[in-house]
Amino acid sequence: MTEADPLGPESQPLPEGGWSEQIVTLEGATVVPPDESAFVQPAGILDRDGRYCPHGALWRKYRPLTTEPPKPDGVTATLPGRWLWGGVLWAHFGHFLVESTARLWALDHLDAPVDGILFIPKRPRVGEMVRGFQSDFIGQMAPGLPIKVAAEPMQVEELVVPGQGFGLGKITAGTQKFRDAIHSRFAQDVAAEGPEKLYISRSQLGLGKGGLLGEERLEELLMDEGYEIFHPQNHDIVTQLARYKAAKQVIAADGSALHLFAMVGRADQPVAMILRRKSGANNLLALNVAHFCGSNPVVIEALRTEWVKARQKKSNRLSFGELNHAGLGRALGEAGFVRKGQDWPVLSEEERQKILSDKGLGGNGDFVESPHYKKRRIRALRQARRADRAETAS
């Protein structure tokens, strides 16, 4: 394969197949973890002769986040047995779901059993740590299979290296083999349990996670419509999956929880995704839900404005979207998620200022109003004034 081959390992993984559905088995491979914390890191797999194995790289969109590492000197750590390459082990829940699970499709395509799954840490300081949610998730995919993290260069007796079948970018749709493996293996013993109407909330995540201003008011309005307010971070993986399987209607603030929902969601479960920021990540999340569940989510943008980090002045995962409850209620009603024709009240200026103050966003200079939404809001106010003057004149 060459760089010109769009399905070769020198190009981004694609849901159509190619290297993202291939398996390479190496004898005496050396696994090299990152030695510094960075977005793009030299790390990955070298074969017995020191040649780089590009099938083991983690790609995000159009570029690899792990690149060919230098050959380490004096590797003394060894790992006997046959191991499945898991790739980079993320501590962030959403990135773990999308990027650390991307090789698990190969569990359905092994020609011989493996002794466990081998990862490298994203952050060197994390070392060999495996978090509870990581082992719980993998336990739903491969019960009882050990997990190991290589915190130092390590020679592996036999390493099975699957291509990247899932991730961020075009591959967010997942390859057919990845989706099939999730649907046939994941959470098979978890029974549906919970209400028919579920709102997946972010209101308790805190300032460091971004969110929706006015979400607590939205929760009150949705409870009046018969929805249970669900905070997934307060529950174990099994409880989350049980709720997602049971729901017949799902409304969710866009975020990592929808990646998990997509793995057990069905086409007969309508999903409304409320945008909390202006970001291309929203499109990838909707793509993930659509391809895994077999139906398109209803994507609703009902933001009055967005508050962003002052130093960057652009939308990212730390941003706060400020809800326009009136517009959101109309959109949810038209889509059949709440009663149609309701007139949900917008926040008063006093209520807005209290929320901004409670969230630490009012007047401290750390967050500012998004230039994009500020211009849009000012333009809308001017149009409204012109319309009022025209009506008065007539």
Tab-separated table of C-alpha atoms in Angstrom:
chain	number	residue	atom	x	y	z
A	1	MET	CA	0.000	0.000	0.000
A	2	THR	CA	1.144	3.542	-0.736
A	3	GLU	CA	0.298	7.063	0.347
A	4	ALA	CA	-1.912	7.338	-2.717
A	5	ASP	CA	-4.060	4.455	-1.517
A	6	PRO	CA	-7.058	6.027	0.294
A	7	LEU	CA	-7.646	2.753	2.159
A	8	GLY	CA	-4.015	2.179	3.150
A	9	PRO	CA	-2.546	2.704	6.656
A	10	GLU	CA	-0.793	5.922	5.571
A	11	SER	CA	-4.229	7.536	5.146
A	12	GLN	CA	-7.069	8.142	7.612
A	13	PRO	CA	-9.256	5.151	8.485
A	14	LEU	CA	-12.506	5.027	6.544
A	15	PRO	CA	-15.808	3.289	7.280
A	16	GLU	CA	-15.726	1.713	3.814
A	17	GLY	CA	-12.977	-0.645	4.955
A	18	GLY	CA	-9.361	-0.999	3.863
A	19	TRP	CA	-6.796	-1.011	6.671
A	20	SER	CA	-9.481	-0.118	9.217
A	21	GLU	CA	-10.818	-3.696	8.793
A	22	GLN	CA	-7.475	-5.468	8.485
A	23	ILE	CA	-5.583	-7.453	11.145
A	24	VAL	CA	-1.784	-7.707	11.269
A	25	THR	CA	-0.097	-10.206	13.614
A	26	LEU	CA	3.470	-9.528	14.777
A	27	GLU	CA	5.947	-11.798	16.566
A	28	GLY	CA	8.358	-10.085	18.964
A	29	ALA	CA	6.881	-6.605	18.465
A	30	THR	CA	8.010	-3.696	20.638
A	31	VAL	CA	5.289	-1.475	22.042
A	32	VAL	CA	6.489	2.086	22.701
A	33	PRO	CA	4.335	4.323	24.961
A	34	PRO	CA	4.593	8.133	24.759
A	35	ASP	CA	7.243	9.734	26.921
A	36	GLU	CA	5.682	13.204	26.966
A	37	SER	CA	2.163	14.560	27.288
A	38	ALA	CA	1.117	16.129	23.989
A	39	PHE	CA	-1.708	16.115	21.462
A	40	VAL	CA	0.396	14.354	18.817
A	41	GLN	CA	2.867	11.839	20.287
A	42	PRO	CA	5.610	9.544	18.965
A	43	ALA	CA	4.276	6.191	20.181
A	44	GLY	CA	3.062	2.875	18.854
A	45	ILE	CA	4.369	-0.449	17.567
A	46	LEU	CA	7.684	-1.529	16.026
A	47	ASP	CA	8.086	-4.994	14.533
A	48	ARG	CA	10.878	-7.418	15.398
A	49	ASP	CA	13.239	-5.606	12.971
A	50	GLY	CA	12.406	-2.143	14.293
A	51	ARG	CA	10.075	-1.159	11.446
A	52	TYR	CA	7.029	0.943	12.289
A	53	CYS	CA	3.596	-0.721	12.136
A	54	PRO	CA	1.203	1.973	10.850
A	55	HIS	CA	-1.834	-0.260	11.433
A	56	GLY	CA	-1.456	0.470	15.143
A	57	ALA	CA	-1.664	4.263	14.851
A	58	LEU	CA	-4.517	6.323	16.292
A	59	TRP	CA	-5.981	8.730	13.751
A	60	ARG	CA	-8.296	11.654	14.401
A	61	LYS	CA	-9.910	13.048	11.296
A	62	TYR	CA	-7.175	13.612	8.727
A	63	ARG	CA	-4.012	13.031	10.797
A	64	PRO	CA	-2.474	10.482	13.147
A	65	LEU	CA	-2.197	11.412	16.817
A	66	THR	CA	0.448	8.721	17.321
A	67	THR	CA	3.435	8.844	14.986
A	68	GLU	CA	6.464	6.618	14.434
A	69	PRO	CA	8.559	6.527	17.631
A	70	PRO	CA	12.338	6.143	17.722
A	71	LYS	CA	13.515	2.619	18.494
A	72	PRO	CA	14.114	2.438	22.254
A	73	ASP	CA	17.435	1.232	23.624
A	74	GLY	CA	17.753	-1.706	25.986
A	75	VAL	CA	14.151	-2.891	26.216
A	76	THR	CA	14.037	-5.260	29.190
A	77	ALA	CA	10.302	-5.555	29.843
A	78	THR	CA	8.679	-8.523	28.121
A	79	LEU	CA	5.091	-9.700	27.838
A	80	PRO	CA	4.629	-13.401	27.121
A	81	GLY	CA	1.592	-14.738	25.322
A	82	ARG	CA	-0.745	-13.485	22.607
A	83	TRP	CA	-2.255	-10.021	23.081
A	84	LEU	CA	-4.755	-7.846	21.234
A	85	TRP	CA	-3.617	-4.302	20.523
A	86	GLY	CA	-6.078	-1.836	22.076
A	87	GLY	CA	-4.226	1.370	21.185
A	88	VAL	CA	-4.338	4.535	23.270
A	89	LEU	CA	-6.187	4.349	26.600
A	90	TRP	CA	-7.975	7.654	27.183
A	91	ALA	CA	-9.021	8.853	30.651
A	92	HIS	CA	-11.648	11.164	29.109
A	93	PHE	CA	-14.911	9.208	28.967
A	94	GLY	CA	-15.960	10.338	25.500
A	95	HIS	CA	-12.570	9.841	23.882
A	96	PHE	CA	-12.288	6.453	25.562
A	97	LEU	CA	-15.623	5.383	24.062
A	98	VAL	CA	-14.755	6.544	20.570
A	99	GLU	CA	-10.997	6.019	20.339
A	100	SER	CA	-9.963	3.398	22.911
A	101	THR	CA	-12.608	0.915	21.746
A	102	ALA	CA	-11.732	1.165	18.061
A	103	ARG	CA	-9.861	-2.183	17.857
A	104	LEU	CA	-12.322	-4.330	19.783
A	105	TRP	CA	-14.130	-5.367	16.588
A	106	ALA	CA	-11.330	-7.902	16.104
A	107	LEU	CA	-12.677	-9.993	18.996
A	108	ASP	CA	-15.151	-11.373	16.458
A	109	HIS	CA	-12.394	-12.201	13.949
A	110	LEU	CA	-9.588	-13.884	15.897
A	111	ASP	CA	-8.164	-17.146	14.561
A	112	ALA	CA	-6.983	-18.039	18.081
A	113	PRO	CA	-7.753	-16.733	21.594
A	114	VAL	CA	-5.779	-13.841	23.100
A	115	ASP	CA	-4.506	-13.517	26.656
A	116	GLY	CA	-5.716	-9.951	27.041
A	117	ILE	CA	-5.883	-6.443	25.569
A	118	LEU	CA	-2.777	-4.262	25.586
A	119	PHE	CA	-2.960	-0.450	25.633
A	120	ILE	CA	-0.559	2.457	26.007
A	121	PRO	CA	-1.522	5.450	28.185
A	122	LYS	CA	-2.416	8.767	26.589
A	123	ARG	CA	-0.678	10.615	29.426
A	124	PRO	CA	2.624	9.119	30.647
A	125	ARG	CA	1.952	10.176	34.254
A	126	VAL	CA	-1.099	7.887	34.345
A	127	GLY	CA	1.169	4.861	34.024
A	128	GLU	CA	-0.507	1.461	34.218
A	129	MET	CA	-3.736	2.736	35.762
A	130	VAL	CA	-7.005	1.274	34.452
A	131	ARG	CA	-10.094	3.180	35.603
A	132	GLY	CA	-13.290	1.510	36.652
A	133	PHE	CA	-15.380	2.704	33.732
A	134	GLN	CA	-12.707	1.450	31.312
A	135	SER	CA	-12.670	-2.063	32.716
A	136	ASP	CA	-16.478	-2.044	33.082
A	137	PHE	CA	-16.969	-1.138	29.431
A	138	ILE	CA	-14.492	-3.693	28.122
A	139	GLY	CA	-16.049	-6.253	30.451
A	140	GLN	CA	-19.328	-5.747	28.602
A	141	MET	CA	-17.525	-6.440	25.333
A	142	ALA	CA	-15.174	-9.234	26.428
A	143	PRO	CA	-16.095	-10.560	29.883
A	144	GLY	CA	-13.116	-11.676	31.928
A	145	LEU	CA	-10.463	-10.650	29.399
A	146	PRO	CA	-7.489	-8.990	31.172
A	147	ILE	CA	-6.422	-5.422	30.395
A	148	LYS	CA	-2.790	-4.342	30.520
A	149	VAL	CA	-1.223	-0.911	29.999
A	150	ALA	CA	2.374	-0.658	28.783
A	151	ALA	CA	3.845	2.277	30.700
A	152	GLU	CA	7.391	1.502	29.443
A	153	PRO	CA	8.734	0.044	26.198
A	154	MET	CA	7.851	-3.616	26.130
A	155	GLN	CA	8.509	-6.558	23.844
A	156	VAL	CA	5.417	-8.697	23.242
A	157	GLU	CA	5.676	-12.349	22.294
A	158	GLU	CA	2.733	-12.109	19.866
A	159	LEU	CA	0.680	-8.991	19.140
A	160	VAL	CA	-2.541	-8.975	17.121
A	161	VAL	CA	-2.972	-5.498	15.602
A	162	PRO	CA	-6.427	-4.647	14.227
A	163	GLY	CA	-7.023	-1.513	12.187
A	164	GLN	CA	-8.915	1.460	13.611
A	165	GLY	CA	-12.595	0.678	13.111
A	166	PHE	CA	-14.034	3.686	14.960
A	167	GLY	CA	-12.924	7.166	15.991
A	168	LEU	CA	-13.370	10.837	15.158
A	169	GLY	CA	-13.638	11.932	11.544
A	170	LYS	CA	-15.178	10.017	8.684
A	171	ILE	CA	-14.606	6.848	10.711
A	172	THR	CA	-17.168	8.075	13.290
A	173	ALA	CA	-19.726	6.096	11.288
A	174	GLY	CA	-17.740	2.984	12.243
A	175	THR	CA	-16.829	0.186	9.880
A	176	GLN	CA	-19.384	-2.533	9.277
A	177	LYS	CA	-17.207	-4.981	11.211
A	178	PHE	CA	-16.990	-2.615	14.179
A	179	ARG	CA	-20.737	-1.963	14.290
A	180	ASP	CA	-21.485	-5.671	13.892
A	181	ALA	CA	-19.167	-6.555	16.776
A	182	ILE	CA	-20.755	-3.942	19.044
A	183	HIS	CA	-24.258	-5.125	18.205
A	184	SER	CA	-23.428	-8.812	18.649
A	185	ARG	CA	-21.237	-8.636	21.782
A	186	PHE	CA	-21.725	-5.451	23.782
A	187	ALA	CA	-23.993	-5.427	26.857
A	188	GLN	CA	-25.832	-8.563	25.822
A	189	ASP	CA	-26.663	-9.494	29.420
A	190	VAL	CA	-27.884	-6.020	30.441
A	191	ALA	CA	-31.677	-5.969	30.718
A	192	ALA	CA	-33.700	-2.865	29.894
A	193	GLU	CA	-34.835	-1.081	33.044
A	194	GLY	CA	-36.124	2.450	33.425
A	195	PRO	CA	-38.691	5.008	32.269
A	196	GLU	CA	-40.023	5.430	28.749
A	197	LYS	CA	-38.999	9.096	28.613
A	198	LEU	CA	-35.410	9.993	29.473
A	199	TYR	CA	-33.515	13.285	29.527
A	200	ILE	CA	-29.742	12.796	29.665
A	201	SER	CA	-28.448	15.834	31.519
A	202	ARG	CA	-25.117	17.626	31.939
A	203	SER	CA	-26.259	20.024	34.659
A	204	GLN	CA	-24.239	18.372	37.454
A	205	LEU	CA	-20.932	18.074	35.608
A	206	GLY	CA	-19.483	21.356	36.867
A	207	LEU	CA	-17.585	24.230	35.289
A	208	GLY	CA	-14.713	22.170	33.913
A	209	LYS	CA	-16.946	20.251	31.496
A	210	GLY	CA	-18.876	22.985	29.688
A	211	GLY	CA	-22.643	22.847	29.577
A	212	LEU	CA	-25.981	24.559	29.065
A	213	LEU	CA	-27.018	27.675	30.957
A	214	GLY	CA	-30.646	27.310	31.929
A	215	GLU	CA	-30.509	23.514	31.855
A	216	GLU	CA	-32.006	23.241	35.343
A	217	ARG	CA	-35.062	25.159	34.111
A	218	LEU	CA	-35.251	22.840	31.104
A	219	GLU	CA	-35.231	19.850	33.466
A	220	GLU	CA	-38.258	21.240	35.329
A	221	LEU	CA	-40.119	21.727	32.050
A	222	LEU	CA	-39.271	18.209	30.875
A	223	MET	CA	-40.332	16.651	34.180
A	224	ASP	CA	-43.749	18.220	33.574
A	225	GLU	CA	-43.725	16.291	30.278
A	226	GLY	CA	-43.054	12.988	32.043
A	227	TYR	CA	-39.275	12.749	31.542
A	228	GLU	CA	-36.878	11.294	34.094
A	229	ILE	CA	-33.780	13.468	34.509
A	230	PHE	CA	-30.757	11.183	34.276
A	231	HIS	CA	-27.220	12.135	35.295
A	232	PRO	CA	-25.121	9.308	33.828
A	233	GLN	CA	-21.915	10.177	35.688
A	234	ASN	CA	-23.692	9.251	38.945
A	235	HIS	CA	-24.335	5.676	37.804
A	236	ASP	CA	-22.288	2.670	36.775
A	237	ILE	CA	-22.078	1.517	33.170
A	238	VAL	CA	-24.689	-1.223	33.639
A	239	THR	CA	-27.284	1.231	34.997
A	240	GLN	CA	-26.610	3.652	32.165
A	241	LEU	CA	-27.038	0.927	29.570
A	242	ALA	CA	-30.231	-0.359	31.218
A	243	ARG	CA	-31.763	3.134	31.088
A	244	TYR	CA	-30.752	3.632	27.464
A	245	LYS	CA	-32.211	0.290	26.428
A	246	ALA	CA	-35.513	0.968	28.195
A	247	ALA	CA	-36.243	4.472	26.936
A	248	LYS	CA	-38.752	4.960	24.136
A	249	GLN	CA	-37.947	8.666	23.753
A	250	VAL	CA	-34.586	10.242	24.530
A	251	ILE	CA	-33.645	13.906	24.791
A	252	ALA	CA	-30.015	14.697	25.530
A	253	ALA	CA	-27.649	17.605	25.736
A	254	ASP	CA	-24.969	16.814	23.184
A	255	GLY	CA	-22.020	15.086	24.803
A	256	SER	CA	-20.200	11.864	25.559
A	257	ALA	CA	-23.243	10.043	26.953
A	258	LEU	CA	-24.729	9.843	23.466
A	259	HIS	CA	-21.709	7.832	22.270
A	260	LEU	CA	-22.597	5.183	24.834
A	261	PHE	CA	-26.306	5.370	24.024
A	262	ALA	CA	-25.514	4.802	20.342
A	263	MET	CA	-23.917	1.452	21.138
A	264	VAL	CA	-27.206	0.020	22.428
A	265	GLY	CA	-29.714	2.362	20.806
A	266	ARG	CA	-32.310	1.197	18.292
A	267	ALA	CA	-34.058	2.719	15.296
A	268	ASP	CA	-37.397	2.751	17.168
A	269	GLN	CA	-36.022	5.096	19.869
A	270	PRO	CA	-36.429	8.728	18.725
A	271	VAL	CA	-33.520	10.882	19.910
A	272	ALA	CA	-33.388	14.673	20.188
A	273	MET	CA	-29.907	16.138	20.588
A	274	ILE	CA	-29.808	19.661	22.036
A	275	LEU	CA	-26.704	21.510	20.924
A	276	ARG	CA	-24.710	23.230	23.651
A	277	ARG	CA	-22.120	24.853	21.411
A	278	LYS	CA	-21.252	25.720	17.843
A	279	SER	CA	-18.860	22.914	16.904
A	280	GLY	CA	-18.145	20.368	14.203
A	281	ALA	CA	-18.059	17.732	16.967
A	282	ASN	CA	-21.861	17.915	17.002
A	283	ASN	CA	-22.012	16.674	13.418
A	284	LEU	CA	-19.791	13.711	14.290
A	285	LEU	CA	-21.950	12.848	17.287
A	286	ALA	CA	-25.100	12.903	15.151
A	287	LEU	CA	-23.312	10.750	12.551
A	288	ASN	CA	-22.367	8.256	15.268
A	289	VAL	CA	-25.956	7.957	16.537
A	290	ALA	CA	-27.406	7.689	13.024
A	291	HIS	CA	-25.125	4.893	11.809
A	292	PHE	CA	-25.186	2.819	14.982
A	293	CYS	CA	-28.897	3.163	15.768
A	294	GLY	CA	-30.190	3.132	12.206
A	295	SER	CA	-32.120	6.417	12.411
A	296	ASN	CA	-31.179	10.093	12.376
A	297	PRO	CA	-31.398	12.052	15.633
A	298	VAL	CA	-33.312	15.321	15.692
A	299	VAL	CA	-30.613	17.969	16.127
A	300	ILE	CA	-31.883	21.170	17.769
A	301	GLU	CA	-29.941	24.424	17.904
A	302	ALA	CA	-31.832	26.669	20.331
A	303	LEU	CA	-29.164	28.862	21.859
A	304	ARG	CA	-29.636	32.485	22.775
A	305	THR	CA	-25.865	32.853	22.879
A	306	GLU	CA	-22.688	31.022	23.861
A	307	TRP	CA	-20.074	31.831	26.479
A	308	VAL	CA	-16.515	30.953	25.520
A	309	LYS	CA	-13.070	31.175	27.073
A	310	ALA	CA	-11.907	34.789	26.862
A	311	ARG	CA	-8.380	33.914	25.712
A	312	GLN	CA	-9.599	31.825	22.772
A	313	LYS	CA	-12.952	33.420	21.916
A	314	LYS	CA	-14.067	30.307	20.084
A	315	SER	CA	-16.300	27.350	20.801
A	316	ASN	CA	-14.796	24.267	22.421
A	317	ARG	CA	-15.720	21.580	24.940
A	318	LEU	CA	-15.488	24.128	27.802
A	319	SER	CA	-18.049	26.487	26.280
A	320	PHE	CA	-21.462	27.210	27.796
A	321	GLY	CA	-24.490	27.527	25.566
A	322	GLU	CA	-27.291	29.727	26.870
A	323	LEU	CA	-30.670	28.168	26.113
A	324	ASN	CA	-33.580	29.891	24.427
A	325	HIS	CA	-36.327	27.900	26.145
A	326	ALA	CA	-39.101	29.267	23.953
A	327	GLY	CA	-37.401	28.181	20.738
A	328	LEU	CA	-36.405	24.848	22.246
A	329	GLY	CA	-39.963	24.097	23.373
A	330	ARG	CA	-41.327	24.823	19.909
A	331	ALA	CA	-38.713	22.602	18.250
A	332	LEU	CA	-39.294	19.706	20.653
A	333	GLY	CA	-43.038	20.032	20.179
A	334	GLU	CA	-42.804	19.990	16.390
A	335	ALA	CA	-40.635	16.865	16.590
A	336	GLY	CA	-43.088	15.072	18.879
A	337	PHE	CA	-40.978	14.945	22.047
A	338	VAL	CA	-43.247	17.235	24.117
A	339	ARG	CA	-46.758	18.569	23.745
A	340	LYS	CA	-47.069	20.761	20.694
A	341	GLY	CA	-47.866	24.456	20.858
A	342	GLN	CA	-46.409	25.209	24.265
A	343	ASP	CA	-44.970	28.598	25.055
A	344	TRP	CA	-42.053	27.943	27.369
A	345	PRO	CA	-40.965	31.219	28.989
A	346	VAL	CA	-37.533	32.620	28.252
A	347	LEU	CA	-35.330	33.556	31.166
A	348	SER	CA	-35.755	37.059	32.482
A	349	GLU	CA	-32.702	39.290	32.603
A	350	GLU	CA	-32.617	38.893	36.386
A	351	GLU	CA	-32.718	35.089	36.065
A	352	ARG	CA	-29.993	35.188	33.409
A	353	GLN	CA	-27.693	37.277	35.555
A	354	LYS	CA	-28.198	34.990	38.555
A	355	ILE	CA	-27.317	31.905	36.475
A	356	LEU	CA	-24.247	33.618	35.072
A	357	SER	CA	-23.182	34.595	38.584
A	358	ASP	CA	-23.866	31.119	40.015
A	359	LYS	CA	-21.769	29.536	37.242
A	360	GLY	CA	-18.941	31.991	37.793
A	361	LEU	CA	-19.358	33.507	34.338
A	362	GLY	CA	-20.570	36.953	35.242
A	363	GLY	CA	-17.969	39.693	35.148
A	364	ASN	CA	-14.861	37.687	36.035
A	365	GLY	CA	-13.292	37.977	32.587
A	366	ASP	CA	-12.637	34.259	32.148
A	367	PHE	CA	-15.598	33.824	29.787
A	368	VAL	CA	-16.986	36.228	27.199
A	369	GLU	CA	-19.948	36.082	24.877
A	370	SER	CA	-19.149	34.353	21.591
A	371	PRO	CA	-18.564	36.947	18.835
A	372	HIS	CA	-20.645	34.784	16.464
A	373	TYR	CA	-23.706	34.701	18.712
A	374	LYS	CA	-23.263	38.284	19.897
A	375	LYS	CA	-23.413	39.572	16.317
A	376	ARG	CA	-26.409	37.347	15.581
A	377	ARG	CA	-28.245	38.502	18.698
A	378	ILE	CA	-27.582	42.192	17.994
A	379	ARG	CA	-28.731	41.738	14.395
A	380	ALA	CA	-31.949	40.081	15.605
A	381	LEU	CA	-32.602	42.943	18.042
A	382	ARG	CA	-32.138	45.509	15.283
A	383	GLN	CA	-34.507	43.628	13.007
A	384	ALA	CA	-37.087	43.484	15.776
A	385	ARG	CA	-36.799	47.240	16.400
A	386	ARG	CA	-37.189	47.983	12.681
A	387	ALA	CA	-40.254	45.743	12.553
A	388	ASP	CA	-41.750	47.552	15.568
A	389	ARG	CA	-41.123	50.971	13.992
A	390	ALA	CA	-42.649	49.853	10.710
A	391	GLU	CA	-45.754	48.550	12.488
A	392	THR	CA	-46.081	51.778	14.467
A	393	ALA	CA	-45.723	53.879	11.325
A	394	SER	CA	-48.440	51.889	9.559
